[in-house]
Coordinates of C-alpha atoms and ligand atoms in Angstrom, one line a residue:
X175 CA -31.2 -65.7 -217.8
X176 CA -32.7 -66.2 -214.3
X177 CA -36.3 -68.1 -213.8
X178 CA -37.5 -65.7 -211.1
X179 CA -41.0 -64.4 -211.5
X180 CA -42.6 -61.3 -210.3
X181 CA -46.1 -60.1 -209.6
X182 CA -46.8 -57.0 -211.8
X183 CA -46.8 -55.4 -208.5
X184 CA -43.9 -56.6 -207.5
X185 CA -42.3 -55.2 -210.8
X186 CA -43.7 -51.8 -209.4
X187 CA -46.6 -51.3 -211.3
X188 CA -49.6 -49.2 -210.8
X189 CA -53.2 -48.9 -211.2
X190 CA -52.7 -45.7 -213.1
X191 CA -50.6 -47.7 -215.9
X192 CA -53.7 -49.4 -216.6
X193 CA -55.6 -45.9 -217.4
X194 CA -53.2 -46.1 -220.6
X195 CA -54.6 -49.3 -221.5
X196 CA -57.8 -50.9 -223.4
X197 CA -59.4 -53.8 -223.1
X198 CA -58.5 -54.2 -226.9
X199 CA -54.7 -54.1 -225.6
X200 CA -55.4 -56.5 -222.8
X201 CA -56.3 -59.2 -225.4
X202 CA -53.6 -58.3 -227.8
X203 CA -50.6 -57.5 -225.3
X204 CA -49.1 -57.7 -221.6
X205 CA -47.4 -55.1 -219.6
X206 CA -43.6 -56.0 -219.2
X207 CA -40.9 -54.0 -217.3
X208 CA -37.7 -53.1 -219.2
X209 CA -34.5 -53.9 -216.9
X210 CA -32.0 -53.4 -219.3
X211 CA -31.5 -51.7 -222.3
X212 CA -28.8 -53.2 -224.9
X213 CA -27.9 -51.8 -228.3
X214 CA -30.2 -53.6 -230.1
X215 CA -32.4 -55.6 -227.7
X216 CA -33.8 -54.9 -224.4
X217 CA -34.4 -57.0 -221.4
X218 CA -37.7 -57.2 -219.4
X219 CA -39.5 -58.7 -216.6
X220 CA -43.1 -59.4 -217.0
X221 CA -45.7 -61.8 -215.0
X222 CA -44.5 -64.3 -217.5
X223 CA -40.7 -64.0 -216.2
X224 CA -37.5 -63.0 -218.1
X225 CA -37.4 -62.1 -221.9
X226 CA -35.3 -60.1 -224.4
X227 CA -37.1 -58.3 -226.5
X228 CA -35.2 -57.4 -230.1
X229 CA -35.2 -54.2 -231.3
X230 CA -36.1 -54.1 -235.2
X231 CA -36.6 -50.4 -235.8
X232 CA -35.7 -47.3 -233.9
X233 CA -39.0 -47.0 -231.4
X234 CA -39.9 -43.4 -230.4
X235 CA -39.6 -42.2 -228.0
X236 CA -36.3 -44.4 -227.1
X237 CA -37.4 -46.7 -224.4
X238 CA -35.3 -46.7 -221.2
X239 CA -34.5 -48.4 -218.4
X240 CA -38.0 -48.2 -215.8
X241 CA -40.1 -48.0 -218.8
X242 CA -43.2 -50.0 -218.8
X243 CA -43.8 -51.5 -222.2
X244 CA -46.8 -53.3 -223.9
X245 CA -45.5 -56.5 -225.3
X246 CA -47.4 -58.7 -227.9
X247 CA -49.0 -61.8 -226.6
X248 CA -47.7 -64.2 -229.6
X249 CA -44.0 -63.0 -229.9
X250 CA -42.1 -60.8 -227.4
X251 CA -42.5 -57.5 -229.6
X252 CA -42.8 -53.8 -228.5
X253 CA -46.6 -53.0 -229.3
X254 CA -46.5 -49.7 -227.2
X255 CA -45.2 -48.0 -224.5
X256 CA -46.9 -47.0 -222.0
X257 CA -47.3 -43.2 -220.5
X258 CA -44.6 -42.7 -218.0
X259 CA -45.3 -41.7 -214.6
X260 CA -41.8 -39.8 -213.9
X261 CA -38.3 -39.2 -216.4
X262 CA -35.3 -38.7 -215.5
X263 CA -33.7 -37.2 -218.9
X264 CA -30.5 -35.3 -219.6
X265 CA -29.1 -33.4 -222.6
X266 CA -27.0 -36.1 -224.7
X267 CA -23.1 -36.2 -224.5
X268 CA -21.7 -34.4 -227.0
X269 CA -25.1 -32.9 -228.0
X270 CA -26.4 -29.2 -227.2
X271 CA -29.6 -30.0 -226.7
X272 CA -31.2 -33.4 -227.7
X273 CA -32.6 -34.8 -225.0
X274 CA -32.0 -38.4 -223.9
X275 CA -34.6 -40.6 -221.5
X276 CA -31.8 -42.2 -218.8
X277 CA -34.1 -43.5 -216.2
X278 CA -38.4 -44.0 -216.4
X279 CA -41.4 -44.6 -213.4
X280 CA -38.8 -43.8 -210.2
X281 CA -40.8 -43.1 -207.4
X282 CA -37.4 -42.1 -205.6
X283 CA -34.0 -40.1 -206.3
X284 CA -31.5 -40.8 -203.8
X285 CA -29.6 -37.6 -204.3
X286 CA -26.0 -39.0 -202.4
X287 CA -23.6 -36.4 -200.9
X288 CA -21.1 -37.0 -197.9
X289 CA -20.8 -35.1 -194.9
X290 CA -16.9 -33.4 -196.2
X291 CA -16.2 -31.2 -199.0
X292 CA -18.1 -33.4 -201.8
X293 CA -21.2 -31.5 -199.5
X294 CA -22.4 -28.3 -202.0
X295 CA -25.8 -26.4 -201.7
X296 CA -25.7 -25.1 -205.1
X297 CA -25.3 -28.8 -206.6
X298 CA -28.1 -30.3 -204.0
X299 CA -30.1 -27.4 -205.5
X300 CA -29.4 -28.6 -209.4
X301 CA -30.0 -32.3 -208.5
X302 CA -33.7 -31.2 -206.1
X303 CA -34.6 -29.3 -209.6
X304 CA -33.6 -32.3 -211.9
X305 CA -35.7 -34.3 -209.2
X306 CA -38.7 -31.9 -209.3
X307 CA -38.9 -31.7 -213.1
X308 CA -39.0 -35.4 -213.3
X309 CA -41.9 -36.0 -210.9
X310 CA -39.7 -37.9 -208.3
X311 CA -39.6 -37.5 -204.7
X312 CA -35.8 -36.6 -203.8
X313 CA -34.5 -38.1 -200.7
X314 CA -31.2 -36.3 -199.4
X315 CA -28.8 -39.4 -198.5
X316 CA -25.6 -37.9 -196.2
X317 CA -22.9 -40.5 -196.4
X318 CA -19.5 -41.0 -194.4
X319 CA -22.3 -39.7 -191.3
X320 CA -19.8 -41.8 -189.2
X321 CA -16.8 -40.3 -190.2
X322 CA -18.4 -36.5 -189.2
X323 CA -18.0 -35.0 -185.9
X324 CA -20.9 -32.7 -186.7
X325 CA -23.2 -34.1 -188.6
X326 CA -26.3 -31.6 -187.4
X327 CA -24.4 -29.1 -189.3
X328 CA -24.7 -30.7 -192.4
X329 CA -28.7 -31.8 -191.7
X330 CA -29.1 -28.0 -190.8
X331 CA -27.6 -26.8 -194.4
X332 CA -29.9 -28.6 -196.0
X333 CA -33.1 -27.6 -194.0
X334 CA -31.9 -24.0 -195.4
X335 CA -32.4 -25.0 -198.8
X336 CA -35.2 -28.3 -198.7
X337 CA -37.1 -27.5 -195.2
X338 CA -39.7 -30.3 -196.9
X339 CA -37.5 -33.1 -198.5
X340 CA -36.4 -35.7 -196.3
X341 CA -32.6 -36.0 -195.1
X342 CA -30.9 -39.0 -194.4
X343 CA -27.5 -39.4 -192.7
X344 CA -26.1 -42.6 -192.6
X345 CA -22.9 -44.7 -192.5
X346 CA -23.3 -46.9 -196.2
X347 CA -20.6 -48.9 -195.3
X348 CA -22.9 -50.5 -192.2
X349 CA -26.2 -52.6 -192.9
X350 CA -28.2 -50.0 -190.4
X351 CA -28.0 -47.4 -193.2
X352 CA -31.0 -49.7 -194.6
X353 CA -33.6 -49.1 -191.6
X354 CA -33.7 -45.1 -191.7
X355 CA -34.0 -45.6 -195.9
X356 CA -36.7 -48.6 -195.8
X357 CA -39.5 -46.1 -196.0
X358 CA -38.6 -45.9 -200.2
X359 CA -37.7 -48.8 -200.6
X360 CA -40.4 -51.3 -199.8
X361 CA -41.6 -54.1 -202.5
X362 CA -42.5 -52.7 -205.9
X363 CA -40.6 -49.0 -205.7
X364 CA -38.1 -48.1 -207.9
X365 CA -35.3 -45.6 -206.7
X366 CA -32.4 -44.5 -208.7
X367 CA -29.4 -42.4 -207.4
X368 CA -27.0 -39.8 -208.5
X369 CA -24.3 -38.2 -206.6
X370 CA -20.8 -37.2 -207.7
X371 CA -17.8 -39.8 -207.9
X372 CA -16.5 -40.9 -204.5
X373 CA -19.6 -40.0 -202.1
X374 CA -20.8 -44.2 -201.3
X375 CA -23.6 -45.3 -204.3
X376 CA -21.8 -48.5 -204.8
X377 CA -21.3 -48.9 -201.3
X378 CA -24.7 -48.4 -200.5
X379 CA -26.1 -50.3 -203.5
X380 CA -24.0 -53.2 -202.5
X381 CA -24.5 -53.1 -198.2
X382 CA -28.6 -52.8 -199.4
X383 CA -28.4 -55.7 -202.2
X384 CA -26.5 -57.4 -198.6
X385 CA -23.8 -60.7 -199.4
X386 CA -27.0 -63.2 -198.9
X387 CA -28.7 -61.9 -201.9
X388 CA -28.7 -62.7 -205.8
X389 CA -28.7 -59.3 -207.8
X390 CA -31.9 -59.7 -210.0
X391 CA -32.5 -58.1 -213.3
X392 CA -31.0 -56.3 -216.2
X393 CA -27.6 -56.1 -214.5
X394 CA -25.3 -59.1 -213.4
X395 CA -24.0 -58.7 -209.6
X396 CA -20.4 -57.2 -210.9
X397 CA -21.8 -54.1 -212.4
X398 CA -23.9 -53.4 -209.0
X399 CA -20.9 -53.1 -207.1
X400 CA -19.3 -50.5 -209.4
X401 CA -17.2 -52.9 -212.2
X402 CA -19.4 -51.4 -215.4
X403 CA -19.0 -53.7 -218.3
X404 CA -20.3 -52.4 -221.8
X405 CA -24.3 -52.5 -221.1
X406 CA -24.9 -52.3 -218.1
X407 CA -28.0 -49.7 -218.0
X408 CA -30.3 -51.7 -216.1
X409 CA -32.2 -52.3 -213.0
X410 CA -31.7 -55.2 -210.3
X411 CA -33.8 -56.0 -207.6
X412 CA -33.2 -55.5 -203.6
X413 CA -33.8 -58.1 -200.9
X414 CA -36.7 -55.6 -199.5
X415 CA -38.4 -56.2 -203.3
X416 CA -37.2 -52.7 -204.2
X417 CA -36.0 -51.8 -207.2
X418 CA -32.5 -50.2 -208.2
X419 CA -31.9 -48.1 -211.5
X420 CA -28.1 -47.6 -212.1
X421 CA -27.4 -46.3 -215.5
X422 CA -23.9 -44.3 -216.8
X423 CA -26.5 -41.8 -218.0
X424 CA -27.1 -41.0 -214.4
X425 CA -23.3 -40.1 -213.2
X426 CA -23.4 -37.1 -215.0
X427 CA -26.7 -35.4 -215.9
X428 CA -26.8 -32.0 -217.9
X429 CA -30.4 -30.6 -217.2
X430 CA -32.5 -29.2 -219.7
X431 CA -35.4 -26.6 -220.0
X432 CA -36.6 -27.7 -216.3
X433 CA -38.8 -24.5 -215.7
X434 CA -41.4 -27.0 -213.6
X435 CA -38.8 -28.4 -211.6
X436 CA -37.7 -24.7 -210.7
X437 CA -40.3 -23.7 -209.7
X438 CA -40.6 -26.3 -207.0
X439 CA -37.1 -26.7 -205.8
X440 CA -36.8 -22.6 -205.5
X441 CA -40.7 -22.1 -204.6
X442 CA -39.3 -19.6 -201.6
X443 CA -38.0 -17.5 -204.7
X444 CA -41.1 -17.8 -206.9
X445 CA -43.4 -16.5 -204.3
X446 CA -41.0 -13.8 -203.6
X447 CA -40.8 -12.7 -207.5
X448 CA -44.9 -12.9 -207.0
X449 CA -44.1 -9.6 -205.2
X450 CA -41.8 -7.8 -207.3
X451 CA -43.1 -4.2 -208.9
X452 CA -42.7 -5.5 -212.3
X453 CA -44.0 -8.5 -213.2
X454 CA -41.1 -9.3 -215.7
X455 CA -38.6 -8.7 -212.8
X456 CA -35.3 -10.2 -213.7
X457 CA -34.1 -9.5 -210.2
X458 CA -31.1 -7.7 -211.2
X459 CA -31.5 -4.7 -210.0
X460 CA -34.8 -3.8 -211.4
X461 CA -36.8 -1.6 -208.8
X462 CA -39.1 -2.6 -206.5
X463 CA -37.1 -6.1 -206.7
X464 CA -38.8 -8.4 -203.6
X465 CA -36.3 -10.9 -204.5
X466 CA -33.7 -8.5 -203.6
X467 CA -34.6 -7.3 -200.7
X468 CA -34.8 -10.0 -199.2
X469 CA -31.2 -10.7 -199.7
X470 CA -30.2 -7.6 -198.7
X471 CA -32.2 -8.8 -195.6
X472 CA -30.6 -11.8 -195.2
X473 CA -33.8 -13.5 -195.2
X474 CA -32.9 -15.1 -198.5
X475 CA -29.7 -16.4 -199.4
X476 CA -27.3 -14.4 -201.6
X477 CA -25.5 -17.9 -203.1
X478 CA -29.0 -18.9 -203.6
X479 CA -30.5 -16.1 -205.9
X480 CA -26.9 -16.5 -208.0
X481 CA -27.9 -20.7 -208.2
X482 CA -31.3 -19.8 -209.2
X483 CA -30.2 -17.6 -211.8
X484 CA -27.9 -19.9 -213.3
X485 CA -30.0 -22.4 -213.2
X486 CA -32.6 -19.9 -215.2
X487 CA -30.0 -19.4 -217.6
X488 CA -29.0 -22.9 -218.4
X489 CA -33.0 -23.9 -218.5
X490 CA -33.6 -20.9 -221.1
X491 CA -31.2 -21.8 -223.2
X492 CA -32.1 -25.0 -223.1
X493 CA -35.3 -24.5 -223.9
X494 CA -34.6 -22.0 -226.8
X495 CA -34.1 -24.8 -229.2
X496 CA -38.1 -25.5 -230.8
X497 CA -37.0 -29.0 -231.2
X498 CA -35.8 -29.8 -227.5
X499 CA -38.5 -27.8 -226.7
X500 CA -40.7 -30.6 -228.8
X501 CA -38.7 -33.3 -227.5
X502 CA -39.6 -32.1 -223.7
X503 CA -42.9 -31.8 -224.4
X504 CA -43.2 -34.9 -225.4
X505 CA -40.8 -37.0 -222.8
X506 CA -42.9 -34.7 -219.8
X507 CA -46.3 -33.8 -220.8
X508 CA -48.3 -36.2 -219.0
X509 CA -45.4 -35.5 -216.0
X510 CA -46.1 -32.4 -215.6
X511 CA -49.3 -32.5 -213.4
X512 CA -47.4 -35.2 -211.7
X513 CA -44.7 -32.8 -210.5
X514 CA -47.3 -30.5 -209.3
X515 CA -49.0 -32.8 -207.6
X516 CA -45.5 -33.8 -206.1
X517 CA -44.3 -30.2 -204.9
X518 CA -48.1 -29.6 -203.8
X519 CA -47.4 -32.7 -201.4
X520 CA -44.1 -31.4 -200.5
X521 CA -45.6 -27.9 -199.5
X522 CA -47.9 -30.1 -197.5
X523 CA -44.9 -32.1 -195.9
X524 CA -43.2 -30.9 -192.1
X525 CA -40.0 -33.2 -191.6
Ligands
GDP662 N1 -16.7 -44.7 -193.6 C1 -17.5 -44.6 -194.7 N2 -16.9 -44.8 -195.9 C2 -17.8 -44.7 -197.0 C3 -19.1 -44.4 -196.8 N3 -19.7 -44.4 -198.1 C4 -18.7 -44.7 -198.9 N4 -17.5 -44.9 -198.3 C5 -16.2 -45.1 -198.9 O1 -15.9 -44.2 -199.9 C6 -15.3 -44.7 -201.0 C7 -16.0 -44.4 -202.3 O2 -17.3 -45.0 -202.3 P1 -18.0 -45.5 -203.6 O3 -19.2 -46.3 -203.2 O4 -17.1 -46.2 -204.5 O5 -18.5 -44.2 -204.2 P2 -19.3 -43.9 -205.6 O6 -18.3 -43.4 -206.6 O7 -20.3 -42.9 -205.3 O8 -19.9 -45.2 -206.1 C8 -15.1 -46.2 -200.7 O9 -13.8 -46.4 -200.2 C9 -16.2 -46.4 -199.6 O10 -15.8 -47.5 -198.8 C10 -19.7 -44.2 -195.5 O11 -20.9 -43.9 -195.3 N5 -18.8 -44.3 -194.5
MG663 MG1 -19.5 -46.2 -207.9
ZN664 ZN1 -37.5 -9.1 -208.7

């Protein structure tokens, strides 16, 4: 266990945590970062240093990596967690429906695609939605920029889709890719990414954690550059004071009912439904459809409405079961306003 210690701030904490907390809680407890989550014990980072916290009985709902815990002043025991500013959840492996916390408090999702055929709008839109629902800011991240004769192509694709959210082309194989990304990852922000197999998140985890630095944090330096031994769901700090989630939940992420997020990622469609005759359009052929229309216009993307409607499907059913629908609730309600606030900002945003 290493000896480094970290402001709170540091450890990416915010004022707002504090809103979840008494004075009563001050006295009895003190906020602590989980960095890795074992079978039975967690690790965490606090003002105080490094500590593993057992796990006695199941707590609900299961803590995660990013979650910001209350830890008893006396003995290094889970008194509470505290409300989570943004989730990234998925629908368990071999579950329908139950809905598993993989990654808690981002303030960034590196969503990391490459400039060849790994590049696909319909994914970019499932990730921007997962992104959305979560209350993180998604950051496109085009890798393998320096292996692409035309890489305004690719930045011009994406406008199509995200006109708001910020793309980033870079080599990851070259420390420059950190200067266009520094802007999220400053001291104290936490960014996870996701991206299929193959498109440069070890690379780019490994040129940002650079060969001068000490990996910090749940994880050992091996399972940063890709080697993942047994538990390694953690979080290890970047020389810029950032903060890295990498988790095996995050390499393949089922979505759940994600009707927020939706809205946000496909906000062009939502305001076109607004004008459709009926007001429980399905868009299918339904008369007076604005949504169709406009693809018979070509002002709206055919491949786009057929995304969005999958995407509808897979969120209803989803959401069909009362118990995820419980389970949702309760992992997002206090996110919710956060992801409006989010795709309000977004709206607000001219890149
Ligand atoms: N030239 C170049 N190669 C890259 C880039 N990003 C990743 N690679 C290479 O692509 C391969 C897969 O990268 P890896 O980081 O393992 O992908 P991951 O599965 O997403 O973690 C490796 O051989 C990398 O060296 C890039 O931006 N430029
Ligand atoms: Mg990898
Ligand atoms: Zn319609």
């Amino acid at each position: 266990m290493h000896s480094q210690t970290f402001t709170l701030f540091q450890l990416g904490w915010r004022l707002s945590y504090s809103h979840d907390l008494t004075l009563q809680d001050f006295e009895a407890g003190y906020p602590a970062r989980v960095v890795g989550v074992h079978r039975n014990a967690l690790s965490v980072l606090s003002a105080r240093g490094a500590a593993s916290v057992i796990l006695s009985a199941a707590v609900e709902p299961a803590i995660t990596v990013g979650d910001w815990l209350l830890l008893e002043m006396e003995a290094p025991r889970v008194l509470r967690l505290l409300a989570r500013q943004s989730l990234i959840a998925r629908i368990a492996a071999g579950s329908e429906r139950r809905l598993q916390p993989i990654a808690a408090n981002l303030d960034t999702l590196f969503i990391v695609t490459s400039c060849n055929d790994d590049f696909n709008l319909s994914r970019l839109e499932r990730y921007l939605t997962l992104a959305f629902e979560a209350g993180v800011e998604p950051v496109i991240v085009l890798t393998k920029a320096d292996l692409c004769g035309d890489v305004g192509s690719y930045l011009d694709a994406v406008r199509t889709i995200a006109p708001a959210v910020a793309c980033v082309p870079i080599d990851a194989t070259s420390t420059a890719c950190a200067e266009p990304l520094a802007a999220w990852l400053g001291g104290g922000q936490t960014v996870a990414f996701v991206g299929s197999s193959g498109v440069g998140k070890s690379t780019l985890a490994n040129t940002l954690v650079g060969s001068a630095a000490r990996v910090t944090g749940g994880i050992r330096e091996g399972d940063a550059r890709g080697r993942h031994t047994t538990t390694a769901r953690g979080m290890f700090a970047l020389p810029s004071g950032a903060w890295v989630i990498d988790t095996p939940g995050m390499r393949e992420l089922r979505v759940g009912a994600v009707e927020t997020g939706m809205n946000a990622a496909f906000d062009d469609i939502e305001r076109l439904a607004a004008q459709c005759r009926f007001h429980d359009c399905r868009h299918q052929g339904d008369r007076g459809c604005a949504v169709e229309q406009a693809v018979a216009a070509g002002t709206l993307d055919g491949r786009r409405l057929a995304n969005y409607r999958k995407l509808q499907r897979e969120a209803a059913q989803a959401a069909r079961s009362t118990k995820e629908r419980r389970e949702h609730d309760r992992h997002y309600g206090v996110l919710n306003r956060h992801a409006q606030r989010l795709q309000r900002e977004k709206k607000g945003r001219d890149y």
